[in-house]
Every structure is written in C-alpha cells, then in structure tokens.
mmCIF file of C-alpha atoms and ligand atoms in Angstrom:
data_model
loop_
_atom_site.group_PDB
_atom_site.id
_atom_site.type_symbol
_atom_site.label_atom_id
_atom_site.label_comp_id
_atom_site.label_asym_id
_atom_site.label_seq_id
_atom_site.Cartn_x
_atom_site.Cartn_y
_atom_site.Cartn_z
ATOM 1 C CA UNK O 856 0.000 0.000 0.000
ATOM 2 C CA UNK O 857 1.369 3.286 -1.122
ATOM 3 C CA UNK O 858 1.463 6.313 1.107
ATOM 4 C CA UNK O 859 0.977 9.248 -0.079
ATOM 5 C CA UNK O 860 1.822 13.245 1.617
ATOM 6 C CA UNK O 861 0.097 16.560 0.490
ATOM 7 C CA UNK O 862 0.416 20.290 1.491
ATOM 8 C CA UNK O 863 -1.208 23.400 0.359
ATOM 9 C CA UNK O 864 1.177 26.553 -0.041
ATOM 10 C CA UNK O 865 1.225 29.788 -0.881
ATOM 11 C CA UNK O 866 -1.593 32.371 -0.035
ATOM 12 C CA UNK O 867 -4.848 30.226 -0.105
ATOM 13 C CA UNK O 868 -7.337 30.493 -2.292
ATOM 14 C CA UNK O 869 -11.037 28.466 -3.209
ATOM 15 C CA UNK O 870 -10.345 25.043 -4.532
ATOM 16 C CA UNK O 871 -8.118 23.715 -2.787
ATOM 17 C CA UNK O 872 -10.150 21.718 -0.398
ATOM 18 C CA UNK O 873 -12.231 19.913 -3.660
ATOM 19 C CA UNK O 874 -8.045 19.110 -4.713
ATOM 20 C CA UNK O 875 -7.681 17.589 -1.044
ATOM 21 C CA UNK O 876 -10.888 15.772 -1.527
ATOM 22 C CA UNK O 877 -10.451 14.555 -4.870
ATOM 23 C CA UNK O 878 -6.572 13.303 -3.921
ATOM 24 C CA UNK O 879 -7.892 11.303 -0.805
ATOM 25 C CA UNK O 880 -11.204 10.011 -2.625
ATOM 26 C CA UNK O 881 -8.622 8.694 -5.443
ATOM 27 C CA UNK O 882 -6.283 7.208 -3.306
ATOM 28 C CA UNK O 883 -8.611 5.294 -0.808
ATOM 29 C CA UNK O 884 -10.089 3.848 -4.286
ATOM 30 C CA UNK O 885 -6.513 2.764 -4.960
ATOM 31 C CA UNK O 886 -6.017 1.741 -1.594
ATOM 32 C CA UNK O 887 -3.658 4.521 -0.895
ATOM 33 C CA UNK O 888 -2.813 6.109 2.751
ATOM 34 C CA UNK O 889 -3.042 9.679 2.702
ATOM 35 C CA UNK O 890 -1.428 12.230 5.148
ATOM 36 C CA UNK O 891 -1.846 16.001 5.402
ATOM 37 C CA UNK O 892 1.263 17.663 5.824
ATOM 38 C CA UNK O 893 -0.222 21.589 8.198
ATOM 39 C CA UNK O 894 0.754 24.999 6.634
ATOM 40 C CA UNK O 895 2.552 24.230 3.551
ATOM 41 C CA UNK O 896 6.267 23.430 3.257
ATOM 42 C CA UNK O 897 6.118 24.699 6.923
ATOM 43 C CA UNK O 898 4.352 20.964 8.032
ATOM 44 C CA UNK O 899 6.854 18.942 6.373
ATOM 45 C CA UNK O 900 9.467 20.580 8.114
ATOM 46 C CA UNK O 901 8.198 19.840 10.974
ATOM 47 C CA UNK O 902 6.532 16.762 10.932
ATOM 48 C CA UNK O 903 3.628 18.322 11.620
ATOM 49 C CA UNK O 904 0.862 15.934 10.132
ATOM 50 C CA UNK O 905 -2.967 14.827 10.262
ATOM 51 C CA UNK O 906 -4.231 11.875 8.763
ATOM 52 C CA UNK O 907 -6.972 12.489 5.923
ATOM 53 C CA UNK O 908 -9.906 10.020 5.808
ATOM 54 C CA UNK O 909 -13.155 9.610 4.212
ATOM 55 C CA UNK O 910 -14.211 11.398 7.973
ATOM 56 C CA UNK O 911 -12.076 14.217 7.393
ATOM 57 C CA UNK O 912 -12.483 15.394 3.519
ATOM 58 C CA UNK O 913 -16.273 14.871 4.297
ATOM 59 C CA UNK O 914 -17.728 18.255 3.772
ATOM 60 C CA UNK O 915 -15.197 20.156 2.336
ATOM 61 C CA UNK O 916 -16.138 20.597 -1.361
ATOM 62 C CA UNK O 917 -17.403 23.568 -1.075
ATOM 63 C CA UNK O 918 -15.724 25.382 1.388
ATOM 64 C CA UNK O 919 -13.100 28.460 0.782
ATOM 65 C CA UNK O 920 -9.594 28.150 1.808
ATOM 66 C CA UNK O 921 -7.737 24.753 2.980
ATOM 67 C CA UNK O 922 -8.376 22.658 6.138
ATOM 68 C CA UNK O 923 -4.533 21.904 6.127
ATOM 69 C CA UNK O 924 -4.031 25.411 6.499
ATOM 70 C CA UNK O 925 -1.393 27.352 4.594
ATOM 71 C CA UNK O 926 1.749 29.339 5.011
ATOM 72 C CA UNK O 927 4.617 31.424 2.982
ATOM 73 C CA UNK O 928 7.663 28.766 4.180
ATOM 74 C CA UNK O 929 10.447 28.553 1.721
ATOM 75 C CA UNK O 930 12.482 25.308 3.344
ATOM 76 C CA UNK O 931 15.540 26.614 1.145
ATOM 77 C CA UNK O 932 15.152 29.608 3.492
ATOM 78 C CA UNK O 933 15.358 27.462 6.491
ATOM 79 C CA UNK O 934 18.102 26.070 8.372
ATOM 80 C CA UNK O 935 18.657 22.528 7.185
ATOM 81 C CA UNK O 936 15.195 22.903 5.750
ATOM 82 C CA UNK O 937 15.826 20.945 2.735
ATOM 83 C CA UNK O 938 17.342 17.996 5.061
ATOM 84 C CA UNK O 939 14.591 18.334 6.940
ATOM 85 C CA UNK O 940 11.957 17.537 4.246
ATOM 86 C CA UNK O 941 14.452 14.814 2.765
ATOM 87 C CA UNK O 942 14.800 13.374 6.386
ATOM 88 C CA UNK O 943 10.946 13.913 7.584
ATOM 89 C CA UNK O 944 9.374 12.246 3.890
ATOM 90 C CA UNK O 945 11.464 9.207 4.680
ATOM 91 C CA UNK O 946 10.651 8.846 8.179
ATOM 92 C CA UNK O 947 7.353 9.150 7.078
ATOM 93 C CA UNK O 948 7.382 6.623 4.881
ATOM 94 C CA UNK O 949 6.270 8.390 1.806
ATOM 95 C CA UNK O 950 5.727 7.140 -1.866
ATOM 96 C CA UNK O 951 4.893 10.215 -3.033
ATOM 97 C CA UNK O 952 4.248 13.880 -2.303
ATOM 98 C CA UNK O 953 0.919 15.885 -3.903
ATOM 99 C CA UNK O 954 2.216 19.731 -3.623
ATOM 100 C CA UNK O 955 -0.456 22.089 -4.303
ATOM 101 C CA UNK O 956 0.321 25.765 -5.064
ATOM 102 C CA UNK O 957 1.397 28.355 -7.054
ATOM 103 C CA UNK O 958 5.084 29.484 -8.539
ATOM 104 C CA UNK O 959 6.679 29.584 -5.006
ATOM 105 C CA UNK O 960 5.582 26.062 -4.014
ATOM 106 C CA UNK O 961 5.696 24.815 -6.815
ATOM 107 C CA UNK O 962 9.484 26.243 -7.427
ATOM 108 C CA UNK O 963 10.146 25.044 -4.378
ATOM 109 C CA UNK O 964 8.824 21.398 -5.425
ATOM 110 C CA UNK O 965 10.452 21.905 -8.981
ATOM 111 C CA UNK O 966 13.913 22.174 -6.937
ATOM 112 C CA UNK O 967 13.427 20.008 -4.225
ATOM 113 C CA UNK O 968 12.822 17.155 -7.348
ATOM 114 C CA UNK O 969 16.738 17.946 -8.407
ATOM 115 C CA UNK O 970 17.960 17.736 -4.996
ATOM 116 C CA UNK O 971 17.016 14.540 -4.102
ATOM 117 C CA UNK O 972 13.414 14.181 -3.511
ATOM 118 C CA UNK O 973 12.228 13.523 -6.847
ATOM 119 C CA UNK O 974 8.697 11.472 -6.281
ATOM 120 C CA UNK O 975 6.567 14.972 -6.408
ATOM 121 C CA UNK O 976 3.638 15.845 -8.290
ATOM 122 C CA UNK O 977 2.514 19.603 -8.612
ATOM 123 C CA UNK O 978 -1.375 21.155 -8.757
ATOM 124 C CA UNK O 979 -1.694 24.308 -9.798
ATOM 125 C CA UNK O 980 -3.132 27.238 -7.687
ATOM 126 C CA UNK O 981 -3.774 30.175 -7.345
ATOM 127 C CA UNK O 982 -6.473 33.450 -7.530
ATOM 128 C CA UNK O 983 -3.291 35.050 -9.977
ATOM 129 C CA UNK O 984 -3.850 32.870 -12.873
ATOM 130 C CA UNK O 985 -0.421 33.772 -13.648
ATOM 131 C CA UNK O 986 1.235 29.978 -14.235
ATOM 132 C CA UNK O 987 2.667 29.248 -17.406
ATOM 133 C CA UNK O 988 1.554 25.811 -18.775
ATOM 134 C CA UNK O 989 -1.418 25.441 -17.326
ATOM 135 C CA UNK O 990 -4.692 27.652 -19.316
ATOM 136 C CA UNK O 991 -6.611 27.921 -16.036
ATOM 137 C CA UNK O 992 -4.631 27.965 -12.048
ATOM 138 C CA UNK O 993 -8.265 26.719 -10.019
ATOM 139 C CA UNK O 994 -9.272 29.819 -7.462
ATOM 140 C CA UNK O 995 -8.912 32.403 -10.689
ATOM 141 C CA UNK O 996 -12.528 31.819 -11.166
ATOM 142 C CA UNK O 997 -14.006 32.229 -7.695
ATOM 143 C CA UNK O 998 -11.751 35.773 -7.500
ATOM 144 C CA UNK O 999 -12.734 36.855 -10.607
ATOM 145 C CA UNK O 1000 -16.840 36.825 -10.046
ATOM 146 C CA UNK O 1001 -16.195 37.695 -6.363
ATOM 147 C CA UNK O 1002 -14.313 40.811 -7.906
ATOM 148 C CA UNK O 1003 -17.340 41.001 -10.565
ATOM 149 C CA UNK O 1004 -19.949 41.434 -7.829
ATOM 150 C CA UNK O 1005 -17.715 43.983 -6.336
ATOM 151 C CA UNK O 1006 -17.554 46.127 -9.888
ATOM 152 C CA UNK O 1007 -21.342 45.894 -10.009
ATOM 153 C CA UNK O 1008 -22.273 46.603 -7.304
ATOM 154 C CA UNK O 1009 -20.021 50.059 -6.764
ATOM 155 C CA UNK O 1010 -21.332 50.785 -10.324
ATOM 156 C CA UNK O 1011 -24.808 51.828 -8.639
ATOM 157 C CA UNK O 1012 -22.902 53.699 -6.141
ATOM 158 C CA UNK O 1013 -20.813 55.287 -8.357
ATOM 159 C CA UNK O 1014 -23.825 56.257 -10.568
ATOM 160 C CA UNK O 1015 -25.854 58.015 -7.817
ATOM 161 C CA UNK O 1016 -23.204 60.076 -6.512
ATOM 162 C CA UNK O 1017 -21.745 61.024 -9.782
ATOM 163 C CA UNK O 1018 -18.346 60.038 -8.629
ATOM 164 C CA UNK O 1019 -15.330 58.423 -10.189
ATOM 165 C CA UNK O 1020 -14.951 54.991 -8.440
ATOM 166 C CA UNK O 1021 -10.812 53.297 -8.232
ATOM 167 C CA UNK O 1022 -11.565 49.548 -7.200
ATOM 168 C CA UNK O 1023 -7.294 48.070 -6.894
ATOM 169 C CA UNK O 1024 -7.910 44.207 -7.414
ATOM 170 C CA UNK O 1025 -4.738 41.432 -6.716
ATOM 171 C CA UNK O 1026 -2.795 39.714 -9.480
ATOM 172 C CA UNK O 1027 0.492 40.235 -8.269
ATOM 173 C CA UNK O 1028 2.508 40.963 -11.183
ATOM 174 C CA UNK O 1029 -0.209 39.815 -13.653
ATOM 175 C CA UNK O 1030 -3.631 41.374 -14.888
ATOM 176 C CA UNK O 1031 -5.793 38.639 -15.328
ATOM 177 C CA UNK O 1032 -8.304 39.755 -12.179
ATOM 178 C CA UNK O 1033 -7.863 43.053 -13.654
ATOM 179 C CA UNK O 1034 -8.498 42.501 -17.258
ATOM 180 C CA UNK O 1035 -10.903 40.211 -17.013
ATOM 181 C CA UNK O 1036 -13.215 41.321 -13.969
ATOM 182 C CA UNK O 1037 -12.876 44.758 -15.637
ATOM 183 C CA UNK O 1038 -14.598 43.442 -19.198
ATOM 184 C CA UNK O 1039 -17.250 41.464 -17.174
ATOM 185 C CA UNK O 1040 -17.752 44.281 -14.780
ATOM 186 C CA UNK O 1041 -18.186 47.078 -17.650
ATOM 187 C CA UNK O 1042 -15.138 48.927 -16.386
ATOM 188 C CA UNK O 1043 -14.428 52.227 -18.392
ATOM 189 C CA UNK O 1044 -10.840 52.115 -17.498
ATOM 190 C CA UNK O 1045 -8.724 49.082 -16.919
ATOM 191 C CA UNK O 1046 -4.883 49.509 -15.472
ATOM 192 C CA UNK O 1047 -2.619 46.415 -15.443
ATOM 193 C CA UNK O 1048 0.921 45.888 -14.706
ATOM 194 C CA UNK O 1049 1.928 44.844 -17.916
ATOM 195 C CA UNK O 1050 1.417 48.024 -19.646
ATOM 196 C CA UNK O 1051 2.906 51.209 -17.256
ATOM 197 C CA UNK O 1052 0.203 53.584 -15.770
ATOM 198 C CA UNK O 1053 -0.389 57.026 -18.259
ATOM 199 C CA UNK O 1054 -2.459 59.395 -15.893
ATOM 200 C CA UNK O 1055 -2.766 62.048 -18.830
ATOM 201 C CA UNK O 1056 -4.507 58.884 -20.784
ATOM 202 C CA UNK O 1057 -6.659 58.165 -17.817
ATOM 203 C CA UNK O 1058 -8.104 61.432 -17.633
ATOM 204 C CA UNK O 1059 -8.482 61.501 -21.548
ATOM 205 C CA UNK O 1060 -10.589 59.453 -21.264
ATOM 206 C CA UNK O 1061 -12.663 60.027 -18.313
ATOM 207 C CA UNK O 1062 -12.987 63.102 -19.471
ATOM 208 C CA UNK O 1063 -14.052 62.078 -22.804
ATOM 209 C CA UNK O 1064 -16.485 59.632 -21.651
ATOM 210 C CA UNK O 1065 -18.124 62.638 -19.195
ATOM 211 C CA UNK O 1066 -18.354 64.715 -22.093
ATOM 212 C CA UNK O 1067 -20.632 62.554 -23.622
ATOM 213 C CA UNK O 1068 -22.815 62.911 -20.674
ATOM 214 C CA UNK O 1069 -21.639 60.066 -17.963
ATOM 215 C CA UNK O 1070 -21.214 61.685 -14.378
ATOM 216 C CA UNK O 1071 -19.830 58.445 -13.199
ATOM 217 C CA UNK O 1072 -16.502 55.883 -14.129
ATOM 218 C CA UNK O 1073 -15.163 53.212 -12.670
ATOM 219 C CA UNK O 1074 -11.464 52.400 -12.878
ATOM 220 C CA UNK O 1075 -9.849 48.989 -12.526
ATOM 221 C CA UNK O 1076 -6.661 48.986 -11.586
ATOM 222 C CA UNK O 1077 -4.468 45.836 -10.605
ATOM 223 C CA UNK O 1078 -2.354 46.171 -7.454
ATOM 224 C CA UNK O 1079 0.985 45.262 -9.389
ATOM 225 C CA UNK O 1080 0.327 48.135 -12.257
ATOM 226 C CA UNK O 1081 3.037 50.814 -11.942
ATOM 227 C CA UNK O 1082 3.123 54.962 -12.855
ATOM 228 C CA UNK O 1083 5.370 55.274 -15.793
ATOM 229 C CA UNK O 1084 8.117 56.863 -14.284
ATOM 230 C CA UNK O 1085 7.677 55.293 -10.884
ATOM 231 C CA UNK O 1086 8.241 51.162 -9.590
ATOM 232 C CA UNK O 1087 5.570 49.360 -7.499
ATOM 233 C CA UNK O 1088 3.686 50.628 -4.678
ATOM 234 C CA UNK O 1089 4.192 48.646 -1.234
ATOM 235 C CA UNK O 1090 2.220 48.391 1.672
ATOM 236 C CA UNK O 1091 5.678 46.782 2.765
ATOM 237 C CA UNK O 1092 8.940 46.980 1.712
ATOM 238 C CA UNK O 1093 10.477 43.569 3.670
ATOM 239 C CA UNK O 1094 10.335 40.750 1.012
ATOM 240 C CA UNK O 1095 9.074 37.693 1.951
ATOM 241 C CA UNK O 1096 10.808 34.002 1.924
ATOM 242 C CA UNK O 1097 10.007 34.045 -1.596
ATOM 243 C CA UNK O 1098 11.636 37.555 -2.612
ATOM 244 C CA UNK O 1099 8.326 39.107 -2.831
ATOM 245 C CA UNK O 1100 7.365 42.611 -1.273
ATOM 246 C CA UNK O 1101 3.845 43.285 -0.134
ATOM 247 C CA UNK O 1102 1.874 44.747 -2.970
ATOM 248 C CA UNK O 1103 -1.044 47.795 -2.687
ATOM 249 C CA UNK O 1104 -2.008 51.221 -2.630
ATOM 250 C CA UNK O 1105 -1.753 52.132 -6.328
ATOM 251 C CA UNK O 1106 -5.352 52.909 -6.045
ATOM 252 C CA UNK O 1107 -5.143 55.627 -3.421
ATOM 253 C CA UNK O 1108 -2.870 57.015 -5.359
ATOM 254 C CA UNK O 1109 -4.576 56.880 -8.644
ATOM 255 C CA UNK O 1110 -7.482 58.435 -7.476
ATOM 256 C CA UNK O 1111 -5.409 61.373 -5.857
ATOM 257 C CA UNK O 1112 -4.047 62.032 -9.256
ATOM 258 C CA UNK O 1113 -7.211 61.264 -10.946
ATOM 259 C CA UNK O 1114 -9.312 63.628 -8.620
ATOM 260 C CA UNK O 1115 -6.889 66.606 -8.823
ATOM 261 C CA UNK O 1116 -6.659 66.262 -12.671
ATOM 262 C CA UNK O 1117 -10.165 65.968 -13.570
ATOM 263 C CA UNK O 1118 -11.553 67.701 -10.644
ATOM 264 C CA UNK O 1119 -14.316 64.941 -10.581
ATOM 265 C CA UNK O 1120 -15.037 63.837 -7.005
ATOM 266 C CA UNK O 1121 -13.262 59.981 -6.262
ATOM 267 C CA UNK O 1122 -12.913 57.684 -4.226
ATOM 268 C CA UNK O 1123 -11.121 54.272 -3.996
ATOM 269 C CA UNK O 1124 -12.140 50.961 -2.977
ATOM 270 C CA UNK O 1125 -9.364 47.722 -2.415
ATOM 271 C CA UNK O 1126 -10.861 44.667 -2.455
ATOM 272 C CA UNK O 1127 -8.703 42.879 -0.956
ATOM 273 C CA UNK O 1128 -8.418 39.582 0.691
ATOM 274 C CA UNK O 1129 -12.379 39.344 -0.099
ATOM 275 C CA UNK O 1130 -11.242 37.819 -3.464
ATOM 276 C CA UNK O 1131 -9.472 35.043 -1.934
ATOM 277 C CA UNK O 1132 -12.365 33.830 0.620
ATOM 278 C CA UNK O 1133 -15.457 32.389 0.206
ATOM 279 C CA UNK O 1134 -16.998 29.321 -1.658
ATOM 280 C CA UNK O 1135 -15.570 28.219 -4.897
ATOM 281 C CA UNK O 1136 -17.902 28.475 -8.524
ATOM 282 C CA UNK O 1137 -18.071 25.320 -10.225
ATOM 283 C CA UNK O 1138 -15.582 25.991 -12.512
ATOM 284 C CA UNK O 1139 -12.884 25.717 -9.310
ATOM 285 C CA UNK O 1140 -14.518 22.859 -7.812
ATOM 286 C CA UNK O 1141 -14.921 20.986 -10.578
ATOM 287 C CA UNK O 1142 -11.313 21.667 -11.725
ATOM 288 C CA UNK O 1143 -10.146 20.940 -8.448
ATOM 289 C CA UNK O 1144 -11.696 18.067 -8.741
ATOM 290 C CA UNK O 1145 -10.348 16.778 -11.923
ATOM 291 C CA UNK O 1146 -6.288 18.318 -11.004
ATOM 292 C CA UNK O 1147 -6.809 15.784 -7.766
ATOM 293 C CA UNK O 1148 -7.867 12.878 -9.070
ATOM 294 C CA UNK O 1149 -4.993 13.590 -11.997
ATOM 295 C CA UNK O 1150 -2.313 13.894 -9.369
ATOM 296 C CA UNK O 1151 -2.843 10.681 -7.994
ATOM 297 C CA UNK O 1152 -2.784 9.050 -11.288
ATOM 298 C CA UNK O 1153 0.475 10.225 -12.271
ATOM 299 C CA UNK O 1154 1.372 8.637 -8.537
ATOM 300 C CA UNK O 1155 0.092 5.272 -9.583
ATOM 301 C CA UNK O 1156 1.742 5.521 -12.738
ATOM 302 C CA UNK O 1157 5.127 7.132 -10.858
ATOM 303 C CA UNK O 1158 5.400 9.863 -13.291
ATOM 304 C CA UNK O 1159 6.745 12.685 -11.480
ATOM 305 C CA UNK O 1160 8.335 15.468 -11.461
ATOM 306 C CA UNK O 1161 5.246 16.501 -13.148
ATOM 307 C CA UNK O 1162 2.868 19.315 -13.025
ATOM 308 C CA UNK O 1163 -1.110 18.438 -13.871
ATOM 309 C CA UNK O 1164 -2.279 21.398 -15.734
ATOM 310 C CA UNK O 1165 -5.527 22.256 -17.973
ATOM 311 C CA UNK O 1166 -5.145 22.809 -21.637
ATOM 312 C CA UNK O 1167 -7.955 23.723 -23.569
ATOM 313 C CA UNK O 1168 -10.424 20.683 -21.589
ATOM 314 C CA UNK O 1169 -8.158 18.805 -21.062
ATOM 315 C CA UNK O 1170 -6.237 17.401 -18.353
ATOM 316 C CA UNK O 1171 -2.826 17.132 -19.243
ATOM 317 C CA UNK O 1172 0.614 16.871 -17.219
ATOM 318 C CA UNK O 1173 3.868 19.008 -17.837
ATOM 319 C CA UNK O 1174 7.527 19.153 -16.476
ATOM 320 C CA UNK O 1175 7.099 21.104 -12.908
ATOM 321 C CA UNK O 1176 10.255 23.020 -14.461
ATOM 322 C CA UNK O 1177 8.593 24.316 -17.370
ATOM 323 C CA UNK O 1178 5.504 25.003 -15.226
ATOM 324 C CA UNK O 1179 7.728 27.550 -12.804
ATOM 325 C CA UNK O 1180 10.159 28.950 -15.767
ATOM 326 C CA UNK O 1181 8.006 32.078 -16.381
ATOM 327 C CA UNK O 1182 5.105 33.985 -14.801
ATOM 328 C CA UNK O 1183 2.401 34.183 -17.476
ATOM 329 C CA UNK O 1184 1.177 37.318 -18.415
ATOM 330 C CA UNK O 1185 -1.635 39.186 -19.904
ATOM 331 C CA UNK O 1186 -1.010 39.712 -23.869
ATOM 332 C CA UNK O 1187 -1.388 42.583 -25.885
ATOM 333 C CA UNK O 1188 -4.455 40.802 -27.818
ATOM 334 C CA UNK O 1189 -6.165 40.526 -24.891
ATOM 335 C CA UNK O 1190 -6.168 43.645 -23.497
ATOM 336 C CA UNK O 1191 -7.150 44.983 -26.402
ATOM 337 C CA UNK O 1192 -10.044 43.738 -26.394
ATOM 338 C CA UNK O 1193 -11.173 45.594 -23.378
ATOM 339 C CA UNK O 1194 -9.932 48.838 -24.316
ATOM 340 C CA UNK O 1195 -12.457 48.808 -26.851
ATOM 341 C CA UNK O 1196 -14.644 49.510 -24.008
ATOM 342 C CA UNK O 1197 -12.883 52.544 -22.681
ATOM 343 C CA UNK O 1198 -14.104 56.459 -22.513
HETATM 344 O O1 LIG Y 1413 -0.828 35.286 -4.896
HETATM 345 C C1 LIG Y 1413 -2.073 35.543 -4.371
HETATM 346 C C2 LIG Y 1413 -2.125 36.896 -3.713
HETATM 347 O O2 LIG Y 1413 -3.428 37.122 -3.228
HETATM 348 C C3 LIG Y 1413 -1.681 38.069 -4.606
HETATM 349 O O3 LIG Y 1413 -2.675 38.451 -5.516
HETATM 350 C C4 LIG Y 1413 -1.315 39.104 -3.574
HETATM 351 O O4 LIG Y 1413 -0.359 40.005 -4.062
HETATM 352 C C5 LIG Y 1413 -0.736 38.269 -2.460
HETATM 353 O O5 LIG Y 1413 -1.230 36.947 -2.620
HETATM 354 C C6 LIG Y 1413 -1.080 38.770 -1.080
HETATM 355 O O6 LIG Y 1413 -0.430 37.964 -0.156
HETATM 356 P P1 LIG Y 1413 -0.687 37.990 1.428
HETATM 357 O O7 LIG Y 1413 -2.037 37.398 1.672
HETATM 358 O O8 LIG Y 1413 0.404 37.155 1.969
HETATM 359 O O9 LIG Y 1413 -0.632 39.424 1.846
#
C-alpha cells in the first residue's frame, strides 16, 4: 500500500479543499494512505501531520480556503530545511508527495525534485492565474466573479453620486483579475501591470467619456500596475521568503491624481483579501476536482516530477520546471479587447 503526503502553499485560495478531496477520494479507491502535511512546506518541516480520511475530507467541497491550512515557508530559506523535508518524507514513509500551489511552491517542489526528492507531483493554484503551462490555475474563477460582484455593485454607487470609483484588485505581477473582472464588470478604465500607468490617458478618457454625458466611471486597476516613471507601490517593503514585497495602494494614489486632474469627485475601494475567501464556482470545484484525481494518477503511474495542468479541456501533465520557468502574463491581444470599451 502506497502512502501518499500533500500540502497546500502559498496564499490560499477556493479550490483547494475539492483538490484535497479529490486526492484522498482517489487514493482510498486505490487503496492509498493519505497524510496532510499543516501549513505548507512549513508541516513537512516539521513533521507536523494529520491523517486524511473519508471522515475528514467529508464536507469540504465547497468550502473556501484549505483545512490543512497554509503558510509562505520557503524550506531553502530554512536552516537545514531541505534535510529536513528529505529526512521527515522518509521517516514518514512516503511514496509520493501531492504539492499544491502556485510558482513559489511549486518552485520550491520543482527544486526540491533535483535535490534529491524527486517522487513529487505539482497542482496548480492560485487566484493570480499567472502559471505558465497550465490555461486555467483553479481559485482564478471564484476571485474573478467575487471581484465582478464587487464592480457591479459600486457601479450603482458610483452612478448616484456622480463620482469616479478606483476599485485596486490582486494579481500580483499579472492582470488577469484586472483585465478580465474589468470586461465582465463594464469597467471604463482598466490599469494592469503589464502596460505602465499614463495618468494624462486616464483622464483623456474620463474626461471624454463625461463629455458625452456620464457623471460616473469606474477604474480597474491591478495592485501590481506601476506609474510610468515610478516602480511598485508597497504596503511593505520587507520581502518575503520568496523575494516578494507586499503589494497595494496604487489605487489611493490613482485616485489622488485622478481627482486633482479631472476635478471629478473619487474615491477608492481595495478589495482585498475578499477575493481570496469564500466558496468556490463550479468551474474551481470541478477543476479541483479533476487536477486531484490527476495527481494521484500520475502517482500510480510514478510519473513525477510533473505538473497536472488544464489545456484547452483537457487534463494534461507538464515538467514542474517548465511550469515555474516564467510567470504568465496578460497579452497585448487581450487587453485589447477591453480597451475597446474605454471612454
Ligand atoms: O498570490 C495571491 C495573492 O493574493 C496576490 O494576488 C497578492 O499580491 C498576495 O497573494 C497577497 O499575499 P498575502 O495574503 O500574503 O498578503
């Protein structure tokens, strides 16, 4: 009987408690063992474990976040934190190890499978949708309609008081919760960090768009999208144990500049951590779903090193290596598709 290990890294994000389900579900068909490993890379440090059952994964389709829990832990960061994870899967007993996040995780799993530990099998996550390889990262959908609902509904606002509305969305370095809750939300102006931040354009075009009679505009703007002359905004400067500093507050300061320019009243909402929580949509759960149960094939048929991704509608696997090389992006074609609906 095989035993089998999975964590859940990286911020968290909906779907990743249908992945836990589906992995367990798949492997007690198999006859597999399955063990959580707490907090991410953080658990397999320190041995820090809980068995998963049919008891424990009943339930848990459709909530938010991860009943393993989740943290930021780089073990290459770590004092013998590579040993550690070498030493604690063998004392384990482990076959394999499921490791479900998103580039930092999974970097971490893409290295850890060249130093030694090479029976690892990567799900993608993550609300960024910003992995390469993989068409859809599960989580990307529940963010996106959460941030949706958020658009629409500070539309109304928006339209009563005859105010400008900023709404700063996450995405890290990518715009895909920009871009795309931006088109489905009706957004008049949509910022991402892939194309630098012209205020005079901005104000073109809210101006433009007031001239043909709209009091009201909402601007999208991605937490990662930069001024032209200036770098990122930071809430914090510190970088994390993945090299990463704390991104937010572009949209305060858009809407200063916006405000003083135009001289149309503004005001800024961040949404926040509210596009991480809640239930996932079907889409996540069901690919979720479909990334488990994958995973633990590729562990029956000890093919790893391997990432399970989505292509087109399919299920597919790819090299964990390739899956970490490069951050995807949003392209050119894309975004011009919503700047149609700009002004
Ligand atoms: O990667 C997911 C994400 O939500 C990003 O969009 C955001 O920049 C970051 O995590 C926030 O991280 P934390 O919750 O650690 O502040």
């Amino acid at each position: 009987m095989a035993k089998i290990g999975i964590l859940t890294g990286g911020g968290d994000c909906p779907g990743l408690n249908p992945v836990i389900r589906a992995v367990v579900r798949r492997s007690i068909n198999e006859g597999f063992e399955v063990i959580g490993f707490k907090n991410g890379w953080k658990g397999l440090i320190e041995k820090d474990t809980i068995p998963l059952t049919l008891e424990t994964v009943s339930g848990i389709l459709p909530k938010g976040g991860t009943i393993l829990g989740t943290s930021r832990t780089n073990p290459y960061k770590k004092e013998n934190g590579v040993q550690k994870v070498k030493d604690n899967f063998k004392a384990l007993g482990l076959d394999a190890l499921i490791a479900v996040g998103g580039e930092d995780t999974l970097g971490v799993a893409s290295k850890l499978t060249k130093d030694g530990l090479p029976n690892i099998v990567g799900v993608p996550k993550t609300i960024d949708n910003d992995l390469s390889s993989t068409d859809y990262t599960f989580g990307f959908d529940t963010a996106l309609n959460t941030a949706m609902e958020c658009i629409d509904k500070l539309h109304t606002t928006a339209e009563s008081h005859h105010r400008i509305i900023v709404v700063e969305v996450m995405g890290r370095h990518a715009g895909w919760i920009a871009v795309e809750a931006g088109i489905a939300g009706g957004a008049d102006v949509i910022l991402i960090p892939e194309i630098p931040i012209d205020i005079e354009e901005v104000c073109a075009i809210i101006k433009k768009r007031h001239s043909r009679g709209k009091t009201f505009s909402i601007v999208v703007v991605a937490e990662g999208a930069q001024f032209k002359k200036d770098g990122f905004v930071t809430q914090e400067q510190k970088l994390d144990e993945f090299g990463h500093v704390r991104l937010g507050g572009i949209g305060e300061m858009l809407g200063v500049e916006i405000e003083k320019r135009t001289g149309y009243e503004t005001r800024v909402s961040v949404l926040g951590h509210i596009q991480r929580g809640g239930t996932p949509t079907a889409f996540d759960r069901i690919l979720g779903t479909r990334f488990g149960v994958k995973a633990v094939e590729l562990v029956i048929k000890k093919t790893f090193g391997r990432m399970v991704a989505l292509s087109g509608n399919k299920i597919v696997d790819v090299p964990l290596e390739q899956a970490v090389a490069a951050l995807k992006t949003v392209d050119s074609e894309f975004y011009e598709i919503a700047r149609v609906f700009f002004g």
